[in-house]
CSV table of C-alpha atoms and ligand atoms in Angstrom, one decimal:
chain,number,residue,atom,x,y,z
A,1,UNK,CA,0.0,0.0,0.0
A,2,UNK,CA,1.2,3.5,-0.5
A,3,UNK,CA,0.7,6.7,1.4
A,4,UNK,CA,-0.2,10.2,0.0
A,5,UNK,CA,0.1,13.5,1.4
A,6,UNK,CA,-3.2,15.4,2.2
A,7,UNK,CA,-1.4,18.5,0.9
A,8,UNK,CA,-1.2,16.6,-2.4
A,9,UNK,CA,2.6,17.8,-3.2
A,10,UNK,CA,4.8,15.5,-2.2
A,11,UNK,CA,5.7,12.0,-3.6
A,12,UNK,CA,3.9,8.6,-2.8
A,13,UNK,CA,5.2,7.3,0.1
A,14,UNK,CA,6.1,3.7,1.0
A,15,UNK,CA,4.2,2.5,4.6
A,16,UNK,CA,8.0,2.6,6.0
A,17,UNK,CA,8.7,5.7,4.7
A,18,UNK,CA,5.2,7.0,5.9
A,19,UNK,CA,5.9,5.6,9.6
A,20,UNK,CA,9.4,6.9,9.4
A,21,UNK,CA,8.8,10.7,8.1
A,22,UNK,CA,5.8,11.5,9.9
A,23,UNK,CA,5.0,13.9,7.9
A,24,UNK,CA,5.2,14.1,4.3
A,25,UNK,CA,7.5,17.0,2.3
A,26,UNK,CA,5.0,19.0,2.1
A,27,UNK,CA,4.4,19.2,5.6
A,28,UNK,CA,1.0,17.4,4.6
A,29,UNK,CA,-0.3,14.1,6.4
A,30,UNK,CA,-0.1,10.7,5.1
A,31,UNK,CA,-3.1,8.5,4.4
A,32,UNK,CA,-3.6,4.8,2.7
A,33,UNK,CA,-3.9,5.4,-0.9
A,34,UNK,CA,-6.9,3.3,-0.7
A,35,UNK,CA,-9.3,2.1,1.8
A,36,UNK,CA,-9.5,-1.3,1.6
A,37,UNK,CA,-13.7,-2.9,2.5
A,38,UNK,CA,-14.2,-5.9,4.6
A,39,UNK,CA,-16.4,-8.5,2.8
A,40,UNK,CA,-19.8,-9.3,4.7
A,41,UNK,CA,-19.3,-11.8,6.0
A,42,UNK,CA,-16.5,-10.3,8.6
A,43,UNK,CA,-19.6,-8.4,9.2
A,44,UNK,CA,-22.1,-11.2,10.0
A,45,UNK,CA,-19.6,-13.3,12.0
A,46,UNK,CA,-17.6,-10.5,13.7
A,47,UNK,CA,-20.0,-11.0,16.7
A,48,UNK,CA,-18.6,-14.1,17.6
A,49,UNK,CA,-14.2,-13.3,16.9
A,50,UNK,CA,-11.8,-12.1,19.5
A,51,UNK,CA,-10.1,-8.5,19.7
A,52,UNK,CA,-7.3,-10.4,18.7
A,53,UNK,CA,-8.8,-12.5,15.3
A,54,UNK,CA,-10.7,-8.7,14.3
A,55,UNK,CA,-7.7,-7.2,14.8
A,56,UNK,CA,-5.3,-9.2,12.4
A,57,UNK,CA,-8.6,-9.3,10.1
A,58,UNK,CA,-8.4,-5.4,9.9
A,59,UNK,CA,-4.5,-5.3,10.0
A,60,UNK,CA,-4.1,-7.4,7.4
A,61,UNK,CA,-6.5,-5.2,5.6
A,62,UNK,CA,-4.0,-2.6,5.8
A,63,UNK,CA,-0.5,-3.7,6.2
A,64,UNK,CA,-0.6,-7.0,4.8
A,65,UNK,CA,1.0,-6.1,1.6
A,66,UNK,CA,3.6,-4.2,3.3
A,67,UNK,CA,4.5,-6.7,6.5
A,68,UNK,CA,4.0,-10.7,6.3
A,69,UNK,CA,1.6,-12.7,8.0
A,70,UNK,CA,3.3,-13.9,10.7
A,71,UNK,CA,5.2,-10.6,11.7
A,72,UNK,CA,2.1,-9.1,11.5
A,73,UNK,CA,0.3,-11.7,14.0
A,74,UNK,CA,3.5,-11.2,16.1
A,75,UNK,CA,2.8,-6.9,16.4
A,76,UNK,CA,-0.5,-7.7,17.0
A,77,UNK,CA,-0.9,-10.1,19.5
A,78,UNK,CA,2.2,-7.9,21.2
A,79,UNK,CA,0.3,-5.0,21.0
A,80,UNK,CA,-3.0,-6.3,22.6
A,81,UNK,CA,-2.2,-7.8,25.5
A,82,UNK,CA,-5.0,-6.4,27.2
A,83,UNK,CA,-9.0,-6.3,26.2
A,84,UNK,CA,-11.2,-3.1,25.5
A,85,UNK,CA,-14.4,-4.1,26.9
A,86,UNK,CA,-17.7,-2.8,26.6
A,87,UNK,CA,-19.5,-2.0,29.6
A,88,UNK,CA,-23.1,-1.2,29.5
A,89,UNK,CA,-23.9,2.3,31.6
A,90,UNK,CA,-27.7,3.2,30.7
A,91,UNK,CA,-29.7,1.2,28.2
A,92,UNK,CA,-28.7,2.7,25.5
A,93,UNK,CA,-25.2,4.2,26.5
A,94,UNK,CA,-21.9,1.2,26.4
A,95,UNK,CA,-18.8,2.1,27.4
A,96,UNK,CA,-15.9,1.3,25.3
A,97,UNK,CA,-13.2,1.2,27.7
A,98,UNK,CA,-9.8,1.8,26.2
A,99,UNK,CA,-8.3,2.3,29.0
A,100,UNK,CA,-6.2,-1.3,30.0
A,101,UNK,CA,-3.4,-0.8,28.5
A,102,UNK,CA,0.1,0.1,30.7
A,103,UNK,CA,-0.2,3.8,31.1
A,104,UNK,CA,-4.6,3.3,31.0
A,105,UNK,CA,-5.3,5.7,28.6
A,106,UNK,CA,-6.4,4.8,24.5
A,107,UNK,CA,-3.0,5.7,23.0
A,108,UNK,CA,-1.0,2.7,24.3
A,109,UNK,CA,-2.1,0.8,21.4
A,110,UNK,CA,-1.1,3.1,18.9
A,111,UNK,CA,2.1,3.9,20.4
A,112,UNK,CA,3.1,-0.2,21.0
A,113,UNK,CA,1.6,-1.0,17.2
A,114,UNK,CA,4.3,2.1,16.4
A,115,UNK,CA,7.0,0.5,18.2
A,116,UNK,CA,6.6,-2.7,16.6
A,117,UNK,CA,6.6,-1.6,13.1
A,118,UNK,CA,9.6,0.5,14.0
A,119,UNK,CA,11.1,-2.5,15.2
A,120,UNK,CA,10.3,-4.3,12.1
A,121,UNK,CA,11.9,-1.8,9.8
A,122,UNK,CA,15.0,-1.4,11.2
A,123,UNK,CA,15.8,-5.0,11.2
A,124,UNK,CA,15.1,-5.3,7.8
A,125,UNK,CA,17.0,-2.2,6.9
A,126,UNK,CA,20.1,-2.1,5.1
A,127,UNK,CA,20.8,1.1,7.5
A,128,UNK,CA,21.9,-0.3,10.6
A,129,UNK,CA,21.6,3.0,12.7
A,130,UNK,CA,19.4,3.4,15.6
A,131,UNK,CA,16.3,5.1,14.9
A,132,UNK,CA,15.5,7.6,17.7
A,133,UNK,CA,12.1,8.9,18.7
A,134,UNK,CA,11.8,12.8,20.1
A,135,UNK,CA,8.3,13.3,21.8
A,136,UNK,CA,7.9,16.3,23.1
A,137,UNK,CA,4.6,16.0,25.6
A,138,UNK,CA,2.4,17.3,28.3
A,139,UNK,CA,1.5,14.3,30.0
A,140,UNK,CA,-0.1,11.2,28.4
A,141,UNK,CA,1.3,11.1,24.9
A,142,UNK,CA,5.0,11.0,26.4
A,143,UNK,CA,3.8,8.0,28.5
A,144,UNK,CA,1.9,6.1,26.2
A,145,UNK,CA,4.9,6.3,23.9
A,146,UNK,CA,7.6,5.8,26.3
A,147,UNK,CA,5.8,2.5,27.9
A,148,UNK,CA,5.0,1.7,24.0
A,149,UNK,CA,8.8,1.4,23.4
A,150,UNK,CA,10.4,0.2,26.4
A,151,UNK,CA,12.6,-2.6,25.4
A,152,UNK,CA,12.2,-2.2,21.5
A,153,UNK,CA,15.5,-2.9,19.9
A,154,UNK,CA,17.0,-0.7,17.5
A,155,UNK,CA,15.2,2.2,18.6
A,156,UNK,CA,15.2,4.7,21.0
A,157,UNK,CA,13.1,7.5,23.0
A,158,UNK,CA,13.8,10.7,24.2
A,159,UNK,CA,10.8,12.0,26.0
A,160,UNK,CA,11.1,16.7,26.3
A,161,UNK,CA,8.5,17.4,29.4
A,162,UNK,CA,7.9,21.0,30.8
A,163,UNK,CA,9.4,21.1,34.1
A,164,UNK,CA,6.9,20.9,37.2
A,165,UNK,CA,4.0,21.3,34.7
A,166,UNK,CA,2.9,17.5,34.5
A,167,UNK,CA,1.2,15.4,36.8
A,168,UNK,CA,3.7,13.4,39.4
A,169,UNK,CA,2.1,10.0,38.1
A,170,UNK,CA,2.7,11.3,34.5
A,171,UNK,CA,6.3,12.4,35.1
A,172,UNK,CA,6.2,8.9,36.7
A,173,UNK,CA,5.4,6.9,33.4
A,174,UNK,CA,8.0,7.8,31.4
A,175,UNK,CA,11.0,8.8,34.3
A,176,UNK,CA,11.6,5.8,36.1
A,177,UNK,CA,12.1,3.1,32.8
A,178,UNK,CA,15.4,3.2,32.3
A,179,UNK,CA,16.6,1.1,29.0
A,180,UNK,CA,16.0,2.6,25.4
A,181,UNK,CA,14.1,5.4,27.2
A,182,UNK,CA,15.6,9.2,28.6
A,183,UNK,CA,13.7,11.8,29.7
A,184,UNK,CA,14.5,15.1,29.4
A,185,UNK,CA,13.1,17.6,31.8
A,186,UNK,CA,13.0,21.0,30.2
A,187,UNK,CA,13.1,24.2,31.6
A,188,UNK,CA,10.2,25.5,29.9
A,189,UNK,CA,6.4,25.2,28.9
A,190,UNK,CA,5.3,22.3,26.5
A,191,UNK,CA,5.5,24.8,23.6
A,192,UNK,CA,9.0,25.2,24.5
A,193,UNK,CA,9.5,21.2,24.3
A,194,UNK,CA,7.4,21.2,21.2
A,195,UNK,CA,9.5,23.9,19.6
A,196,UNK,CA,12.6,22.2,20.6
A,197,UNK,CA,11.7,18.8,18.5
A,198,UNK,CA,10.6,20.6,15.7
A,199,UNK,CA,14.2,22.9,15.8
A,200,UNK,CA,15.6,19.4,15.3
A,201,UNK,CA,13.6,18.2,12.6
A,202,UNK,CA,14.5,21.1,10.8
A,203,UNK,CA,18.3,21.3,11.5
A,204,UNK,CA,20.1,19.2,8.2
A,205,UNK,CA,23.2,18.9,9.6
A,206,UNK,CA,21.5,17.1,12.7
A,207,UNK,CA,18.9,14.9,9.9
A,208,UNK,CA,21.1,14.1,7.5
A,209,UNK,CA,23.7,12.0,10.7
A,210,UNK,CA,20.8,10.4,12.6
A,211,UNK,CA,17.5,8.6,11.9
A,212,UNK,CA,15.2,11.0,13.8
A,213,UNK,CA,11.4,10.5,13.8
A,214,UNK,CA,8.4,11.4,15.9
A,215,UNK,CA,5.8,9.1,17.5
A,216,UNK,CA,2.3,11.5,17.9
A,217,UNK,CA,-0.7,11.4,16.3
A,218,UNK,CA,0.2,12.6,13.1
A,219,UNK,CA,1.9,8.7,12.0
A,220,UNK,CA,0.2,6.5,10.3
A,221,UNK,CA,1.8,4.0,12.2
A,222,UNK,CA,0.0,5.1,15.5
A,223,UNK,CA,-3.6,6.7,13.5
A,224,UNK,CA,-4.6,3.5,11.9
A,225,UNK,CA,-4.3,0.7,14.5
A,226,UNK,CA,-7.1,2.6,16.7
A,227,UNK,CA,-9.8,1.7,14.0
A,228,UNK,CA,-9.2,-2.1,15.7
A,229,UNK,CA,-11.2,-0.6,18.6
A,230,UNK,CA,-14.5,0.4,16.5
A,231,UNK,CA,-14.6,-3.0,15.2
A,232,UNK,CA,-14.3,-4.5,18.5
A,233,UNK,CA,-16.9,-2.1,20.2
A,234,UNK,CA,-19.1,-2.7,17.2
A,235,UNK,CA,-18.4,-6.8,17.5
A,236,UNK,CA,-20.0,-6.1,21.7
A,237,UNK,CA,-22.6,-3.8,20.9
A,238,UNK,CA,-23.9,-6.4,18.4
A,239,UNK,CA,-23.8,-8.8,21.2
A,240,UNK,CA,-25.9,-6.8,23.3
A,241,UNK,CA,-28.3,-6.3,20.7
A,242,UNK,CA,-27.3,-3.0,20.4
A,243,UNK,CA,-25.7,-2.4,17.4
A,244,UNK,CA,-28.5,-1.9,14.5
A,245,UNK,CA,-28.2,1.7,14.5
A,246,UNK,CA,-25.4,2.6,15.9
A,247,UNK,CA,-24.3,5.9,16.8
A,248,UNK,CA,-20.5,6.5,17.7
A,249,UNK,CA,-19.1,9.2,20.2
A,250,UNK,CA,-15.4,9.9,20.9
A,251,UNK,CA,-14.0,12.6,23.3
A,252,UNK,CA,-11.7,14.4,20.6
A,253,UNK,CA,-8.5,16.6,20.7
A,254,UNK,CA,-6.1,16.4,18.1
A,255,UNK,CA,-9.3,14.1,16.3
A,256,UNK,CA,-7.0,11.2,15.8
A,257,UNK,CA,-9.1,8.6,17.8
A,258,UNK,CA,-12.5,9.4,15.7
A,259,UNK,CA,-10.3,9.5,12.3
A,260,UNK,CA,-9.2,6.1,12.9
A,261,UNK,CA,-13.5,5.5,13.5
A,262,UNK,CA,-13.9,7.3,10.4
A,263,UNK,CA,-12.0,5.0,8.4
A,264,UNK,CA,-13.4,1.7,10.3
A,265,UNK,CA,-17.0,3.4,9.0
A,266,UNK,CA,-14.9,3.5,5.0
A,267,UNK,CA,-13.7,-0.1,5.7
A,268,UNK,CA,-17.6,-1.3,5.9
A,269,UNK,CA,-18.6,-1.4,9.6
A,270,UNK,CA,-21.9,-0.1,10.0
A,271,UNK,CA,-21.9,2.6,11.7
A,272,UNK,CA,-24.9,5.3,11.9
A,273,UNK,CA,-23.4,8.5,12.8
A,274,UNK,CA,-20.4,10.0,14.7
A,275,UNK,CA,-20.1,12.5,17.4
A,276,UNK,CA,-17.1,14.2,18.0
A,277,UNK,CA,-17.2,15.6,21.8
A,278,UNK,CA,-14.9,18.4,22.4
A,279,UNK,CA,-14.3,20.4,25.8
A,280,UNK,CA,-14.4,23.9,26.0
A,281,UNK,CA,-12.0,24.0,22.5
A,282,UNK,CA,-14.8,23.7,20.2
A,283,UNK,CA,-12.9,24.7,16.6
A,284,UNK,CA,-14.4,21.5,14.8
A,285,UNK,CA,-17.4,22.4,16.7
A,286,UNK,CA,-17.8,25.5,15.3
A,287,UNK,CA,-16.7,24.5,11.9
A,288,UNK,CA,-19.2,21.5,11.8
A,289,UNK,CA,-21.9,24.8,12.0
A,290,UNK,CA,-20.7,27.2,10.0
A,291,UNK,CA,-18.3,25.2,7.7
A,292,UNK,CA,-15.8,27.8,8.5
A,293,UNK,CA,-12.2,26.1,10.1
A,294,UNK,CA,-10.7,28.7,12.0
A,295,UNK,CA,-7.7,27.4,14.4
A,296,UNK,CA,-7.2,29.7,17.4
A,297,UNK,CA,-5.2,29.3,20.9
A,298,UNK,CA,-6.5,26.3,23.0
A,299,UNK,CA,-7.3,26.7,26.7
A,300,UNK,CA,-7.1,24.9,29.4
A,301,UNK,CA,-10.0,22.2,30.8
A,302,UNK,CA,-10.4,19.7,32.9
A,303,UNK,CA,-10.3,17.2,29.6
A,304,UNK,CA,-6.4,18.2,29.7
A,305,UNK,CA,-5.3,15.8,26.3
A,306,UNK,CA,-8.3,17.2,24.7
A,307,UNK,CA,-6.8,21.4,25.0
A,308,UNK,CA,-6.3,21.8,21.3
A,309,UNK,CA,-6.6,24.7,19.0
A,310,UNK,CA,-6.0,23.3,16.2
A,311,UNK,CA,-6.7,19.5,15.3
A,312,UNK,CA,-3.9,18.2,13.4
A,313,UNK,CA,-6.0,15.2,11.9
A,314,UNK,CA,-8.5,17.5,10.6
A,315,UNK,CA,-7.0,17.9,7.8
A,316,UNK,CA,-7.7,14.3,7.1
A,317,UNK,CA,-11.4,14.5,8.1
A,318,UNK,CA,-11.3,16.9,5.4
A,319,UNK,CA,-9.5,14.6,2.6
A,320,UNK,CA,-11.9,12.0,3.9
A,321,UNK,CA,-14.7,13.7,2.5
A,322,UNK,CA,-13.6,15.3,-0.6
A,323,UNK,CA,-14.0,18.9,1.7
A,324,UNK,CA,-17.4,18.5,1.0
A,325,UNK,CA,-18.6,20.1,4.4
A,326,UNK,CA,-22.6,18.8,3.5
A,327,UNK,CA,-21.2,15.4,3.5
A,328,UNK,CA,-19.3,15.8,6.5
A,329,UNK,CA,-21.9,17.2,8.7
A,330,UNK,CA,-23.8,14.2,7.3
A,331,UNK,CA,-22.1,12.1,9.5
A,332,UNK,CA,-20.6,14.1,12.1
A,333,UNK,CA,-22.3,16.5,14.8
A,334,UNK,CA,-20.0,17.8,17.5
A,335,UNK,CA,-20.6,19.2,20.9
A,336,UNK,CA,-19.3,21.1,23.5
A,337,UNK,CA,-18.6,20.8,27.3
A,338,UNK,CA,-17.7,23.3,29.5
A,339,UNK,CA,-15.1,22.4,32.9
A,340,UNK,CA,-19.0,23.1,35.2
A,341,UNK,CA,-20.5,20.4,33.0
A,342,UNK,CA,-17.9,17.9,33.4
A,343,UNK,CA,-17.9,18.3,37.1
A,344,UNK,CA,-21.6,17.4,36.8
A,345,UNK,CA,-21.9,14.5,35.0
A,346,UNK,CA,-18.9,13.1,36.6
A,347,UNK,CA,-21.4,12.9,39.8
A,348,UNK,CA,-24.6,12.5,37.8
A,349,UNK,CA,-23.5,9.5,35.7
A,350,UNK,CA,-21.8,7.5,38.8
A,351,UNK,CA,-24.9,8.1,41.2
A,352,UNK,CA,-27.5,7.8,38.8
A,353,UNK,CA,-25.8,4.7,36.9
A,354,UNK,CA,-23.0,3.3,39.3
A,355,UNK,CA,-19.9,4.3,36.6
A,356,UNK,CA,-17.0,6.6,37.0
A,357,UNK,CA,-16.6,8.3,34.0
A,358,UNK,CA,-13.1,10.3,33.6
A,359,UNK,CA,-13.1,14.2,32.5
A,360,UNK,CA,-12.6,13.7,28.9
A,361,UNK,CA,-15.2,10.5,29.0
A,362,UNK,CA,-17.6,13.0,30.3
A,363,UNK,CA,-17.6,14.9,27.8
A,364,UNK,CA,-18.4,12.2,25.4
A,365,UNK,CA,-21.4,11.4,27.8
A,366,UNK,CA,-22.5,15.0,28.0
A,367,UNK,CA,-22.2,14.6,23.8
A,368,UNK,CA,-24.8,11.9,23.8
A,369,UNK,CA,-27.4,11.3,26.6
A,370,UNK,CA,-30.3,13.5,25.6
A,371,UNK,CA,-29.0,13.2,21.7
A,372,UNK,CA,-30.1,9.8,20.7
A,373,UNK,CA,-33.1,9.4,18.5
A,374,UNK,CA,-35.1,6.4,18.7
A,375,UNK,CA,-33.7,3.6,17.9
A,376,UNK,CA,-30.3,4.4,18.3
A,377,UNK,CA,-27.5,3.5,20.9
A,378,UNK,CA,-24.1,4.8,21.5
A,379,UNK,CA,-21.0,3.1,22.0
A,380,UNK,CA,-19.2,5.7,23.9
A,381,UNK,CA,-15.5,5.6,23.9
A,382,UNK,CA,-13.7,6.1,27.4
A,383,UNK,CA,-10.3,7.2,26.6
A,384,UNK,CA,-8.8,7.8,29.9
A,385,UNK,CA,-9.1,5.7,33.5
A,386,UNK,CA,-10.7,8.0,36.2
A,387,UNK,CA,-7.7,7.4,38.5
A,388,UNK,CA,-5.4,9.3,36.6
A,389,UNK,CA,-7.6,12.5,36.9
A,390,UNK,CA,-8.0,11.5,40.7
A,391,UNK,CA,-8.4,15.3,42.5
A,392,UNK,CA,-10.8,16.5,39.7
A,393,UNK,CA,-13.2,13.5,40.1
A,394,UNK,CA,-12.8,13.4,43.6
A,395,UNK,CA,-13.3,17.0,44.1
A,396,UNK,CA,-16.7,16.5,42.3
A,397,UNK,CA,-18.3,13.3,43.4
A,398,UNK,CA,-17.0,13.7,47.2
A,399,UNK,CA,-16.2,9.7,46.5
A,400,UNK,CA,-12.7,8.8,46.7
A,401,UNK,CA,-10.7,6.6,43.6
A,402,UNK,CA,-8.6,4.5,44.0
A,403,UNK,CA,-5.7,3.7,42.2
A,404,UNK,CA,-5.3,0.4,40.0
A,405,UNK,CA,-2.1,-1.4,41.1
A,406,UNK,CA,-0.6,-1.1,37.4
A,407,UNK,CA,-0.5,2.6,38.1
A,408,UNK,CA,0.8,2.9,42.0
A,409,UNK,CA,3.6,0.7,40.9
A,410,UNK,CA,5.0,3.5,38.4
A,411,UNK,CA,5.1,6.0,41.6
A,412,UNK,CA,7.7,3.2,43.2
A,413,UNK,CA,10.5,3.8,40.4
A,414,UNK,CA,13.6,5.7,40.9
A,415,UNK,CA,12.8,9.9,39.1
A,416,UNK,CA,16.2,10.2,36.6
A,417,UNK,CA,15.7,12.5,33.8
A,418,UNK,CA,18.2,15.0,32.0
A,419,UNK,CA,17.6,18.3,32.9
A,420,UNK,CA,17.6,21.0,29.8
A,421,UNK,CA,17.4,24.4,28.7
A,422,UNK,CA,15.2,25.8,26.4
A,423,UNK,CA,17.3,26.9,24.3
A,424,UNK,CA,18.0,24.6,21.4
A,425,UNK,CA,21.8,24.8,21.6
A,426,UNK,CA,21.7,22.9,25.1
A,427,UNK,CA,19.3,20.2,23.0
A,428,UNK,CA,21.6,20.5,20.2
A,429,UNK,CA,24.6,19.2,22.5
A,430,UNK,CA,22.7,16.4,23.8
A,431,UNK,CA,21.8,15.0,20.1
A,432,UNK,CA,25.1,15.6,19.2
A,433,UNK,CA,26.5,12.7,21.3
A,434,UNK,CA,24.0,10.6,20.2
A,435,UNK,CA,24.5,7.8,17.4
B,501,PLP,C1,-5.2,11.9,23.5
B,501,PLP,C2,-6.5,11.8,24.2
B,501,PLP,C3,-7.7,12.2,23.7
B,501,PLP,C4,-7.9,12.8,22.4
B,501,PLP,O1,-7.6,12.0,21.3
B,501,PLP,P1,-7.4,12.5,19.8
B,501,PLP,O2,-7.0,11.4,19.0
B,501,PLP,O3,-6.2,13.5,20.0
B,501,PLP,O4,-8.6,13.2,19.4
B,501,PLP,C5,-8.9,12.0,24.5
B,501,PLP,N1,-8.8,11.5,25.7
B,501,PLP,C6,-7.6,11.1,26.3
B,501,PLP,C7,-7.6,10.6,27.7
B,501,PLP,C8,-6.4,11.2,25.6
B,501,PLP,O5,-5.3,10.8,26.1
C-alpha cells in the first residue's frame, strides 16, 4: 500500500517511509492510498471473533502487503495484550473502555503498534543505525509512547516534558524506565518542548547524521491501528443487541481517535453517525456549523489531552470527505462541554448509573445522553481511566478513587531525567552525542 500527502505535493510514500517521516515533504499528512472494505461476511460473523482474530482481520487489511503474515500476528498479539471491553452504563449508553493498556489511557495501542513496526523496519533495513524517537509531551502522549517502546530494539526514546508542569504519576510513566528510554526535563512550557523537537527536525546537519522521527498522532503507524477498537466495540454492541443503529461518540483533541473511526465506518462497519465531543475547545465544533475552520489558541480544561486549538488530523477528516462540508456534517455532529458540565456528570452518571466516568469521557457522555433518537445506541468511547484525573473527580463526586495497582507501581520507580534548557543549543549538544 502506499501513502499520499493530504497537501497533495509530495511524492507517494512507501508505509516505512510514511511511519518513518511522519510527515510528508509537504508538511501534509499521510493517508492509505486506498481504503480497503471488509467483505460481509466479517460483518455477519464479527460478533462471535476475539479483539485479537478482528484485529489481524483489519491489520491485514492494511498492512498485509507491506509486512507478512506472521510478523504481523506477532505486532499484534504484542500490542494487545489487554482487552477493550464494553461495559453497559444506561440502556442505550456502552462504554468502550480503552483504558487497560500500561499507562490506562487509549494511545498505548497506537504507540506499541508504532514500536513494533519500528522495530520491524530497522531489522530489515540495510541502514543499521538506531532510529530515535523525540516526543515532546504534556502528560499522556510521552507515557503512552515511552511504555510503547520500552525494550524495542534498534530504537530509541527521548521524552522533552515542561518542568513541574505534569502530573507526578505522569512524570512517573516515562522517568523511572530506564533502557532505550531518557527523559528530558526541560526548563520551559510544553510549547517550549514542542519547539525544541521541531528545531531538530528542521536542523540538516543534525537529519542528515541520525535517523530521527516522531511518535504523535500525526503517524500512520499510530492513526490506523485505533480503527481495531471500532470494530471491536461494534463486535459487543452487536452482542448486546445494540448495534442496529449505531451511533459512535469519541472525546476528541487532536481528532486522531474518531479519524481512525472514520475509516473503520470507509472499511464497511456499520456505523450510523459520529459525534465528535470536544471540551471547552470547540474549533471543529464551530466548523461542523458554520463550515468555517478557524484554528485559534486552546485553553485549558479539565479534559487536559483534549486542549487543542487546532486539530492536526483535521485535515484528514477533510480529505476523507472530498471537503465536502454537507457530507461531512452528514455524519458528524459535535458538541461542547464546558469544565462546570464535566464536574456534573462526573457525579450525575456514577450516582444515577453506578460508573465513574473520567473528564474527557464525560464529555463524550454530555455529547450523547439526551442526543439519541429512537432507535439508536451509543457506543461511547472512554479514553482515559478515572484514577489518573483522581483530584478532579474526587473533588466532584466527594467519593474517593482508588488507584489500580498497574498505576501505584510506576510512583515506586527511581525519578532520573536530564535536565535541559530551552534553548535549542543545550538540546543540540545532547543529540550531538547521540548515534
Ligand atoms: C489523546 C487523548 C484524547 C484525544 O484523542 P485525539 O486522538 O487527539 O482526538 C482524548 N482523551 C484522552 C484521555 C487522551 O489521552
Amino acid at each position: 500500500m502506499q501513502y499520499y500527502s493530504t497537501n497533495g505535493q509530495a511524492p507517494l510514500a512507501s508505509l516505512e517511509k510514511a511511519v518513518i517521516r511522519g510527515l510528508a515533504e509537504d508538511r501534509g499528512l499521510y493517508m492509505p492510498e486506498r481504503i480497503p472494505v471488509l467483505p460481509d461476511e466479517f460483518y455477519e460473523n464479527i460478533q462471535t471473533m476475539t479483539f485479537h482474530e478482528i484485529a489481524l482481520t483489519v491489520a491485514e487489511a492494511l498492512f498485509g502487503e507491506d509486512i507478512p503474515r506472521k510478523e504481523l500476528q506477532r505486532i499484534v498479539e504484542e500490542t494487545l495484550s489487554f482487552d477493550c471491553p464494553v461495559v453497559p452504563v444506561t440502556r442505550s449508553i456502552g462504554a468502550l473502555e480503552l483504558f487497560h493498556g500500561p499507562t490506562l489511557a487509549f494511545k498505548d495501542v497506537g504507540a506499541r503498534f508504532m514500536a513494533r513496526l519500528l522495530r520491524h523496519f530497522t531489522q530489515h533495513s540495510d541502514d543499521p543505525r538506531t532510529i530515535h524517537v523525540l516526543v515532546a509531551t504534556s502528560g499522556d502522549t510521552g507515557s503512552a509512547v515511552a511504555n510503547g517502546f520500552l525494550g524495542v530494539e534498534g530504537v530509541r526514546v527521548h521524552v522533552l516534558y515542561p518542568k513541574g508542569k505534569v502530573s507526578p504519576i505522569q512524570e512517573c510513566q516515562f522517568t523511572t524506565l530506564g533502557q532505550n528510554i531518557t527523559a528530558l526535563e526541560v526548563d520551559g512550557n510544553f510549547d517550549d518542548c514542542q519547539a525544541l523537537v521541531k528545531s531538530a527536525f528542521m536542523d540538516g546537519e543534525l537529519t542528515s547524521r541520525l535517523r530521527l522521527t516522531s511518535a504523535n498522532s500525526i503517524n500512520v503507524a499510530r492513526l490506523l491501528p485505533q480503527s481495531f477498537y471500532y470494530f471491536h466495540g461494534y463486535a459487543q454492541m452487536k452482542r448486546l443487541g445494540l448495534a442496529g443503529q449505531l451511533v459512535v461518540c469519541v472525546p476528541s483533541g487532536n481528532f486522531g481517535n474518531i479519524c481512525a473511526a472514520l475509516i473503520a465506518k470507509r472499511m464497511g462497519l456499520p456505523v450510523k453517525r459520529f459525534v465528535a465531543a470536544n471540551n471547552a475547545n470547540e474549533v471543529f465544533f464551530d466548523y461542523l456549523q458554520t463550515g468555517q475552520y478557524i484554528p485559534r489558541p486552546s485553553v485549558p480544561t479539565l479534559a487536559n489531552a483534549m486542549d487543542v486549538g487546532d486539530p492536526s488530523n483535521a485535515a484528514r477528516i477533510f480529505e476523507l470527505y472530498g471537503n465536502d462540508w454537507n457530507a461531512i456534517t452528514a455524519d458528524i455532529s459535535g458538541s461542547v462541554c464546558s469544565d462546570e458540565r464535566i464536574r456534573e456528570v462526573l457525579k450525575y452518571c456514577r450516582e444515577k448509573y453506578g460508573y465513574q466516568l473520567d473528564p474527557h469521557g464525560a464529555c463524550g457522555f454530555h455529547a450523547v445522553y439526551h442526543n439519541l433518537g429512537k432507535g439508536e445506541a451509543a457506543l461511547l468511547c472512554e479514553t482515559a481511566h478515572p484514577a489518573k484525573f483522581k483530584d478532579t473527580v474526587e473533588a466532584a463526586t466527594g467519593a474517593e478513587i482508588e488507584i489500580p495497582a498497574r498505576l501505584a507501581a510506576f510512583m515506586q520507580g527511581e525519578k532520573q531525567s536530564v535536565p535541559m534548557g530551552r534553548d535549542y543549543a543545550d538540546f543540540k549538544e545532547y543529540l550531538s552525542e547521540l548515534q
